[in-house]
GROMACS .gro file of C-alpha atoms in nm:
model
  387
    1MET     CA    1   0.003  -0.002   0.052
    2LYS     CA    2   0.110   0.382  -0.039
    3ILE     CA    3   0.094   0.678   0.098
    4ARG     CA    4   0.104   1.033  -0.103
    5PHE     CA    5   0.200   1.281   0.148
    6THR     CA    6   0.173   1.496  -0.124
    7PRO     CA    7  -0.184   1.616  -0.315
    8GLN     CA    8  -0.291   1.511  -0.692
    9ALA     CA    9  -0.254   1.782  -0.878
   10GLN     CA   10  -0.555   1.865  -1.033
   11LYS     CA   11  -0.632   1.790  -1.420
   12LYS     CA   12  -0.974   2.024  -1.402
   13PRO     CA   13  -1.003   2.353  -1.245
   14ASP     CA   14  -1.376   2.361  -1.207
   15HIS     CA   15  -1.399   2.019  -1.056
   16ILE     CA   16  -1.350   2.059  -0.635
   17LYS     CA   17  -1.311   1.641  -0.497
   18GLY     CA   18  -1.489   1.509  -0.822
   19MET     CA   19  -1.794   1.777  -0.808
   20ARG     CA   20  -1.811   2.034  -1.062
   21VAL     CA   21  -1.848   2.385  -1.020
   22PRO     CA   22  -1.980   2.577  -1.313
   23TYR     CA   23  -1.794   2.937  -1.289
   24ALA     CA   24  -1.895   3.190  -1.468
   25GLN     CA   25  -1.743   3.356  -1.782
   26GLY     CA   26  -1.441   3.620  -1.668
   27LYS     CA   27  -1.570   3.998  -1.770
   28ARG     CA   28  -1.282   4.193  -1.762
   29LYS     CA   29  -1.082   4.137  -2.087
   30VAL     CA   30  -0.711   4.338  -2.187
   31PRO     CA   31  -0.748   4.532  -2.401
   32LEU     CA   32  -0.484   4.540  -2.697
   33ALA     CA   33  -0.376   4.928  -2.611
   34ALA     CA   34  -0.273   4.771  -2.273
   35ARG     CA   35  -0.088   4.468  -2.424
   36TRP     CA   36   0.072   4.714  -2.679
   37ARG     CA   37   0.211   4.946  -2.365
   38TRP     CA   38   0.378   4.632  -2.137
   39TYR     CA   39   0.540   4.591  -2.562
   40LEU     CA   40   0.636   4.888  -2.515
   41VAL     CA   41   0.734   4.922  -2.173
   42VAL     CA   42   0.974   4.593  -2.241
   43LEU     CA   43   1.129   4.741  -2.502
   44VAL     CA   44   1.210   5.076  -2.338
   45VAL     CA   45   1.382   4.828  -2.047
   46THR     CA   46   1.591   4.616  -2.281
   47SER     CA   47   1.706   4.914  -2.478
   48PRO     CA   48   1.993   4.977  -2.369
   49LEU     CA   49   2.124   4.579  -2.413
   50LEU     CA   50   1.973   4.592  -2.755
   51TYR     CA   51   2.162   4.892  -2.865
   52LEU     CA   52   2.537   4.686  -2.683
   53LEU     CA   53   2.416   4.404  -2.893
   54GLY     CA   54   2.411   4.591  -3.181
   55LYS     CA   55   2.731   4.792  -3.129
   56ILE     CA   56   2.923   4.472  -3.032
   57ALA     CA   57   2.732   4.346  -3.356
   58ILE     CA   58   2.869   4.605  -3.607
   59SER     CA   59   3.161   4.638  -3.412
   60TYR     CA   60   3.217   4.296  -3.620
   61ILE     CA   61   3.146   4.372  -3.948
   62LEU     CA   62   3.249   4.835  -3.958
   63ILE     CA   63   3.601   4.932  -3.814
   64THR     CA   64   3.497   5.259  -3.635
   65ALA     CA   65   3.766   5.540  -3.571
   66PRO     CA   66   3.730   5.875  -3.453
   67GLY     CA   67   3.862   6.164  -3.666
   68VAL     CA   68   3.867   6.553  -3.753
   69LEU     CA   69   3.839   6.750  -4.076
   70SER     CA   70   4.224   6.892  -4.154
   71LEU     CA   71   4.272   7.217  -4.376
   72GLU     CA   72   4.593   7.322  -4.493
   73LYS     CA   73   4.758   7.550  -4.201
   74ILE     CA   74   4.994   7.797  -4.336
   75SER     CA   75   5.144   8.153  -4.162
   76ILE     CA   76   5.138   8.460  -4.331
   77ASN     CA   77   5.473   8.657  -4.234
   78SER     CA   78   5.522   9.059  -4.254
   79THR     CA   79   5.735   9.154  -4.564
   80ALA     CA   80   5.792   9.428  -4.415
   81THR     CA   81   5.895   9.632  -4.146
   82GLY     CA   82   5.671   9.860  -3.919
   83ILE     CA   83   5.357   9.826  -3.652
   84VAL     CA   84   5.067   9.662  -3.682
   85GLU     CA   85   4.788   9.952  -3.738
   86GLN     CA   86   4.515   9.778  -3.869
   87LEU     CA   87   4.409   9.392  -3.883
   88ALA     CA   88   4.160   9.433  -4.189
   89ALA     CA   89   4.029   9.074  -4.156
   90PRO     CA   90   3.911   8.923  -3.838
   91VAL     CA   91   3.968   8.567  -3.703
   92GLY     CA   92   3.699   8.351  -3.955
   93ALA     CA   93   3.654   8.593  -4.223
   94GLU     CA   94   3.683   8.428  -4.581
   95MET     CA   95   3.979   8.613  -4.725
   96ALA     CA   96   4.010   8.629  -5.140
   97GLU     CA   97   4.338   8.586  -5.278
   98GLY     CA   98   4.494   8.944  -5.314
   99GLU     CA   99   4.293   9.094  -4.991
  100VAL     CA  100   4.416   9.337  -4.752
  101ILE     CA  101   4.476   9.116  -4.389
  102ALA     CA  102   4.646   9.449  -4.210
  103ARG     CA  103   4.825   9.777  -4.236
  104LEU     CA  104   5.142   9.837  -4.125
  105GLY     CA  105   5.273  10.144  -4.009
  106ASN     CA  106   5.643  10.347  -4.061
  107LYS     CA  107   5.681  10.692  -3.871
  108GLN     CA  108   6.084  10.715  -4.042
  109LEU     CA  109   6.005  10.620  -4.379
  110GLU     CA  110   5.639  10.918  -4.362
  111GLY     CA  111   5.884  11.113  -4.246
  112ARG     CA  112   6.192  11.015  -4.479
  113ARG     CA  113   5.902  11.063  -4.766
  114LEU     CA  114   5.810  11.419  -4.625
  115VAL     CA  115   6.140  11.522  -4.621
  116VAL     CA  116   6.283  11.428  -4.962
  117GLU     CA  117   5.914  11.659  -5.088
  118ARG     CA  118   6.028  11.932  -4.975
  119GLU     CA  119   6.397  11.871  -5.099
  120LEU     CA  120   6.277  11.780  -5.474
  121ALA     CA  121   6.067  12.110  -5.472
  122ALA     CA  122   6.353  12.278  -5.425
  123LEU     CA  123   6.546  12.169  -5.632
  124LYS     CA  124   6.294  12.220  -5.919
  125LYS     CA  125   6.199  12.588  -5.831
  126GLN     CA  126   6.620  12.635  -5.848
  127TYR     CA  127   6.596  12.488  -6.183
  128SER     CA  128   6.267  12.581  -6.327
  129CYS     CA  129   6.339  12.762  -6.582
  130LYS     CA  130   6.622  12.540  -6.756
  131ILE     CA  131   6.387  12.301  -6.719
  132ALA     CA  132   6.102  12.474  -6.846
  133ASP     CA  133   6.350  12.543  -7.177
  134GLN     CA  134   6.449  12.190  -7.207
  135LYS     CA  135   5.996  12.095  -7.196
  136ASN     CA  136   5.961  12.346  -7.416
  137GLU     CA  137   6.236  12.241  -7.698
  138GLN     CA  138   6.141  11.869  -7.606
  139GLU     CA  139   5.810  11.967  -7.705
  140GLN     CA  140   5.895  12.198  -8.075
  141GLU     CA  141   6.131  11.848  -8.145
  142ARG     CA  142   5.781  11.677  -8.125
  143LEU     CA  143   5.598  11.939  -8.348
  144ARG     CA  144   5.871  11.958  -8.653
  145GLN     CA  145   5.922  11.519  -8.603
  146LYS     CA  146   5.529  11.542  -8.625
  147GLU     CA  147   5.500  11.783  -8.899
  148TYR     CA  148   5.803  11.525  -9.103
  149GLN     CA  149   5.564  11.312  -9.060
  150GLN     CA  150   5.339  11.440  -9.256
  151GLU     CA  151   5.561  11.514  -9.490
  152LEU     CA  152   5.638  11.116  -9.472
  153THR     CA  153   5.298  11.084  -9.548
  154ARG     CA  154   5.237  11.275  -9.851
  155ALA     CA  155   5.604  11.178  -9.978
  156GLU     CA  156   5.416  10.832  -9.981
  157LYS     CA  157   5.158  10.913 -10.151
  158GLN     CA  158   5.281  11.081 -10.415
  159GLN     CA  159   5.610  10.784 -10.441
  160ARG     CA  160   5.281  10.535 -10.515
  161LEU     CA  161   5.068  10.756 -10.834
  162ALA     CA  162   5.465  10.818 -10.984
  163ARG     CA  163   5.475  10.462 -10.995
  164GLN     CA  164   5.182  10.377 -11.120
  165MET     CA  165   5.246  10.673 -11.371
  166LEU     CA  166   5.564  10.439 -11.418
  167GLY     CA  167   5.357  10.126 -11.519
  168TYR     CA  168   5.100  10.310 -11.800
  169GLN     CA  169   5.370  10.431 -11.955
  170LYS     CA  170   5.584  10.138 -11.984
  171ALA     CA  171   5.296   9.986 -12.130
  172HIS     CA  172   5.179  10.167 -12.351
  173LEU     CA  173   5.560  10.196 -12.441
  174ASP     CA  174   5.554   9.818 -12.508
  175LYS     CA  175   5.217   9.853 -12.672
  176VAL     CA  176   5.402  10.113 -12.960
  177ILE     CA  177   5.667   9.916 -13.032
  178PHE     CA  178   5.457   9.554 -13.076
  179LEU     CA  179   5.249   9.813 -13.373
  180GLN     CA  180   5.540   9.926 -13.458
  181SER     CA  181   5.698   9.680 -13.541
  182GLN     CA  182   5.366   9.535 -13.710
  183GLY     CA  183   5.363   9.880 -13.916
  184ALA     CA  184   5.061  10.031 -13.754
  185ALA     CA  185   5.272  10.311 -13.537
  186THR     CA  186   5.575  10.532 -13.669
  187ILE     CA  187   5.821  10.613 -13.550
  188ALA     CA  188   5.739  10.969 -13.362
  189GLU     CA  189   5.438  10.760 -13.251
  190LEU     CA  190   5.753  10.518 -13.067
  191ARG     CA  191   5.969  10.760 -12.928
  192GLN     CA  192   5.734  10.975 -12.795
  193ALA     CA  193   5.577  10.772 -12.608
  194GLU     CA  194   6.001  10.638 -12.470
  195ALA     CA  195   5.968  11.052 -12.434
  196GLY     CA  196   5.649  10.957 -12.214
  197TYR     CA  197   5.818  10.624 -12.029
  198ASP     CA  198   6.144  10.807 -11.906
  199ALA     CA  199   5.920  11.117 -11.799
  200ALA     CA  200   5.745  10.847 -11.504
  201LEU     CA  201   6.042  10.730 -11.418
  202TYR     CA  202   6.179  11.050 -11.348
  203ARG     CA  203   5.943  11.142 -11.188
  204ALA     CA  204   5.917  10.846 -10.966
  205ASP     CA  205   6.302  10.796 -10.850
  206ASN     CA  206   6.202  11.142 -10.785
  207ALA     CA  207   5.958  11.089 -10.527
  208GLU     CA  208   6.161  10.751 -10.438
  209ASN     CA  209   6.459  10.958 -10.323
  210ALA     CA  210   6.202  11.182 -10.128
  211VAL     CA  211   5.992  10.907  -9.892
  212ASN     CA  212   6.395  10.778  -9.764
  213GLN     CA  213   6.492  11.197  -9.730
  214LYS     CA  214   6.201  11.214  -9.538
  215LYS     CA  215   6.267  10.928  -9.335
  216VAL     CA  216   6.603  11.034  -9.279
  217LYS     CA  217   6.479  11.355  -9.128
  218ILE     CA  218   6.252  11.154  -8.834
  219GLU     CA  219   6.579  10.944  -8.761
  220LEU     CA  220   6.738  11.247  -8.715
  221GLU     CA  221   6.453  11.437  -8.555
  222GLN     CA  222   6.433  11.120  -8.328
  223LYS     CA  223   6.745  11.067  -8.229
  224LYS     CA  224   6.765  11.420  -8.100
  225LEU     CA  225   6.499  11.370  -7.902
  226GLU     CA  226   6.617  11.085  -7.755
  227LEU     CA  227   6.914  11.258  -7.695
  228MET     CA  228   6.732  11.585  -7.524
  229GLN     CA  229   6.575  11.330  -7.309
  230GLN     CA  230   6.947  11.218  -7.154
  231LYS     CA  231   7.049  11.590  -7.120
  232LYS     CA  232   6.821  11.591  -6.841
  233GLN     CA  233   7.158  11.472  -6.688
  234ILE     CA  234   7.296  11.761  -6.580
  235PHE     CA  235   7.007  11.748  -6.305
  236PRO     CA  236   7.117  11.475  -6.127
  237ALA     CA  237   7.016  11.616  -5.733
  238ILE     CA  238   6.627  11.647  -5.914
  239ASP     CA  239   6.718  11.244  -6.068
  240LYS     CA  240   6.834  11.090  -5.714
  241ALA     CA  241   6.542  11.258  -5.562
  242GLU     CA  242   6.359  11.183  -5.763
  243ALA     CA  243   6.507  10.785  -5.792
  244GLU     CA  244   6.439  10.770  -5.402
  245LEU     CA  245   6.098  10.905  -5.373
  246ALA     CA  246   5.994  10.635  -5.622
  247ALA     CA  247   6.167  10.355  -5.346
  248ILE     CA  248   6.035  10.529  -5.053
  249GLY     CA  249   5.657  10.512  -5.242
  250ARG     CA  250   5.755  10.122  -5.311
  251GLN     CA  251   5.815  10.071  -4.961
  252GLN     CA  252   5.524  10.281  -4.822
  253GLN     CA  253   5.272  10.008  -4.977
  254GLY     CA  254   5.447   9.748  -4.931
  255LEU     CA  255   5.277   9.842  -4.540
  256VAL     CA  256   5.018   9.646  -4.699
  257GLN     CA  257   5.027   9.314  -4.567
  258LYS     CA  258   4.809   9.094  -4.903
  259ALA     CA  259   4.646   8.742  -4.825
  260PRO     CA  260   4.909   8.480  -5.103
  261TYR     CA  261   4.596   8.275  -5.115
  262ARG     CA  262   4.190   8.201  -5.070
  263GLY     CA  263   4.199   8.051  -4.762
  264ARG     CA  264   4.006   8.145  -4.369
  265VAL     CA  265   4.150   8.351  -4.074
  266LEU     CA  266   4.241   8.074  -3.830
  267GLU     CA  267   4.417   8.265  -3.553
  268HIS     CA  268   4.584   8.611  -3.489
  269ILE     CA  269   4.927   8.533  -3.399
  270ILE     CA  270   5.040   8.967  -3.360
  271LYS     CA  271   4.820   9.191  -3.225
  272GLU     CA  272   4.761   9.589  -3.311
  273GLY     CA  273   5.067   9.794  -3.199
  274GLN     CA  274   5.289   9.566  -3.251
  275ALA     CA  275   5.643   9.638  -3.376
  276VAL     CA  276   5.724   9.373  -3.678
  277SER     CA  277   6.014   9.288  -3.839
  278PRO     CA  278   6.022   9.086  -4.230
  279GLY     CA  279   5.936   8.673  -4.132
  280THR     CA  280   5.746   8.756  -3.827
  281PRO     CA  281   5.465   8.616  -3.838
  282LEU     CA  282   5.110   8.749  -3.879
  283MET     CA  283   4.826   8.532  -3.942
  284LEU     CA  284   4.699   8.208  -3.938
  285ILE     CA  285   4.498   8.098  -4.221
  286ALA     CA  286   4.364   7.778  -4.387
  287ARG     CA  287   4.319   7.692  -4.697
  288ARG     CA  288   4.018   7.493  -4.799
  289ASP     CA  289   4.032   7.369  -5.126
  290ASN     CA  290   4.219   7.057  -5.070
  291PRO     CA  291   4.052   6.987  -4.712
  292VAL     CA  292   4.214   6.615  -4.554
  293ILE     CA  293   4.055   6.379  -4.342
  294VAL     CA  294   4.216   6.241  -4.042
  295CYS     CA  295   4.150   6.015  -3.787
  296TYR     CA  296   4.268   5.807  -3.542
  297LEU     CA  297   4.302   5.393  -3.580
  298LYS     CA  298   4.380   5.126  -3.353
  299PRO     CA  299   4.710   4.961  -3.424
  300LYS     CA  300   4.571   4.621  -3.522
  301TYR     CA  301   4.436   4.762  -3.707
  302ALA     CA  302   4.728   4.872  -3.921
  303GLY     CA  303   4.660   4.652  -4.225
  304TYR     CA  304   4.364   4.955  -4.266
  305ALA     CA  305   4.604   5.206  -4.253
  306LYS     CA  306   4.735   5.141  -4.663
  307ALA     CA  307   4.765   5.433  -4.932
  308GLY     CA  308   4.443   5.309  -5.145
  309HIS     CA  309   4.146   5.181  -4.843
  310TYR     CA  310   3.865   5.287  -4.858
  311ALA     CA  311   3.648   5.442  -4.599
  312ARG     CA  312   3.391   5.599  -4.573
  313VAL     CA  313   3.350   5.924  -4.362
  314SER     CA  314   3.017   6.045  -4.145
  315PHE     CA  315   3.002   6.365  -4.015
  316ALA     CA  316   2.741   6.522  -3.729
  317ASP     CA  317   2.469   6.657  -4.011
  318GLY     CA  318   2.407   6.270  -4.150
  319LYS     CA  319   2.642   6.357  -4.423
  320ASN     CA  320   2.877   6.004  -4.546
  321ILE     CA  321   3.159   6.056  -4.780
  322LYS     CA  322   3.379   5.839  -4.930
  323ALA     CA  323   3.718   5.850  -4.902
  324ARG     CA  324   4.065   5.695  -4.979
  325VAL     CA  325   4.388   5.653  -4.726
  326VAL     CA  326   4.627   5.921  -4.894
  327SER     CA  327   5.008   5.707  -4.761
  328ASP     CA  328   5.073   5.446  -4.532
  329ALA     CA  329   5.057   5.543  -4.145
  330ARG     CA  330   5.392   5.654  -4.029
  331LEU     CA  331   5.276   5.848  -3.692
  332VAL     CA  332   5.107   5.763  -3.370
  333LYS     CA  333   5.042   5.988  -3.151
  334ARG     CA  334   4.766   5.981  -2.898
  335LEU     CA  335   4.415   6.010  -2.938
  336PRO     CA  336   4.313   6.439  -2.867
  337ALA     CA  337   4.140   6.496  -2.547
  338ASP     CA  338   3.849   6.644  -2.765
  339LEU     CA  339   3.757   6.329  -3.000
  340ALA     CA  340   3.822   6.103  -2.687
  341THR     CA  341   3.455   5.959  -2.457
  342PRO     CA  342   3.409   6.075  -2.071
  343MET     CA  343   3.537   5.764  -2.003
  344GLY     CA  344   3.714   5.644  -2.250
  345MET     CA  345   4.115   5.572  -2.267
  346ARG     CA  346   4.354   5.824  -2.417
  347ASN     CA  347   4.586   5.556  -2.577
  348LEU     CA  348   4.776   5.567  -2.824
  349LEU     CA  349   4.686   5.544  -3.212
  350MET     CA  350   4.735   5.522  -3.527
  351LEU     CA  351   4.734   5.838  -3.769
  352VAL     CA  352   4.566   5.767  -4.110
  353SER     CA  353   4.485   6.066  -4.368
  354LEU     CA  354   4.261   5.966  -4.613
  355THR     CA  355   4.097   6.253  -4.929
  356PRO     CA  356   3.757   6.270  -4.981
  357LEU     CA  357   3.643   6.096  -5.311
  358GLU     CA  358   3.356   6.318  -5.292
  359PRO     CA  359   3.327   6.731  -5.342
  360LEU     CA  360   3.218   6.915  -5.017
  361ALA     CA  361   2.959   7.096  -4.962
  362ASP     CA  362   3.133   7.495  -4.768
  363ASP     CA  363   2.961   7.503  -4.464
  364LEU     CA  364   3.131   7.148  -4.419
  365ARG     CA  365   3.491   7.286  -4.504
  366VAL     CA  366   3.569   7.427  -4.092
  367ASP     CA  367   3.881   7.288  -3.974
  368GLY     CA  368   3.889   7.029  -3.717
  369LEU     CA  369   3.482   6.902  -3.789
  370PRO     CA  370   3.469   6.613  -3.571
  371VAL     CA  371   3.374   6.373  -3.818
  372THR     CA  372   3.327   5.880  -3.721
  373VAL     CA  373   3.552   5.713  -4.088
  374ARG     CA  374   3.457   5.387  -4.113
  375PHE     CA  375   3.683   5.081  -4.246
  376ARG     CA  376   3.492   4.727  -4.387
  377ARG     CA  377   3.608   4.450  -4.246
  378ASN     CA  378   3.697   4.161  -4.486
  379TRP     CA  379   3.678   3.800  -4.356
  380MET     CA  380   4.050   3.697  -4.321
  381THR     CA  381   4.017   3.991  -4.060
  382PHE     CA  382   3.673   3.892  -3.909
  383LEU     CA  383   3.817   3.543  -3.863
  384GLN     CA  384   4.133   3.669  -3.644
  385ASP     CA  385   3.938   3.833  -3.461
  386PHE     CA  386   3.775   3.460  -3.333
  387PHE     CA  387   4.078   3.278  -3.389
   0.00000   0.00000   0.00000
């Protein structure tokens, strides 16, 4: 005989000790909205876990590296000596090539210019009569040269007419000679044609000689005018003062500093009122022509840091572009603090440079703009992570 100390499980919920108890149907039904709210609560509670699992899954497919967009930085140096009076280009301003970025002042240069101008005015006043006579003489020579040029034009016109007449008389003489040989012209007509040809030839020679004479006169007048202009050297003091004044003017033009390239001002290295000399850095600009993506890659992914590898670059606004590694990574640096996560380590990472393969919008060409670079894994690397 078996003794059972645990009650036998009830197979029928509506029977009690063999007697059937008729229960009514449940009046409360769980609505559909309540079930969806329950699913939503479960999803919210499990979302951190799902996010973590998704990140882990993506890490086995894509290699992610933080990076920044870098522009070529150029230091603009002063080309003259002076005091910085104005920085015309504020930080962040866009500059065109040749645009004024700074103006320098040089009081010594300005003082010397005023002294030379006074000396030059005094010298011109002292030699004013001689200078006036020289200018009048040169003007007269120019007028004579212009007159000779007009005479040359008339002589060339007469020469053309004389040559046309000579051609006509030659044709007429040939015709008379032919007719005389045929017995259709007399000796008198032949002699008359020869006389007309000789006269035309004489006039043509005279016209050519007149043209040559006019050309010789013009050449002589031109040489005479050149000699008169060189004769100005009789005022060496004036020449010296004018040359010095021109040199000062060129130096003052050099006090205006201009941008050699198109770019954006990143930093002012000097301030207004500071003294500078040739070679002193004025400001730092970034050229926007050839932006470069610089990313920090873990050393274990060194195989992806070789020239020719492709990657996708993601910007904060969601834009994605394709990029290619420019050259093999040769430098290791610690991850910048700006790119490190609050709980992350600033480990030593490989510095990889990439060039964009798609054009970038102007609003994305910002130096230091953070980006995310993703390399697609190959299967060999994927298997090596497991074994």
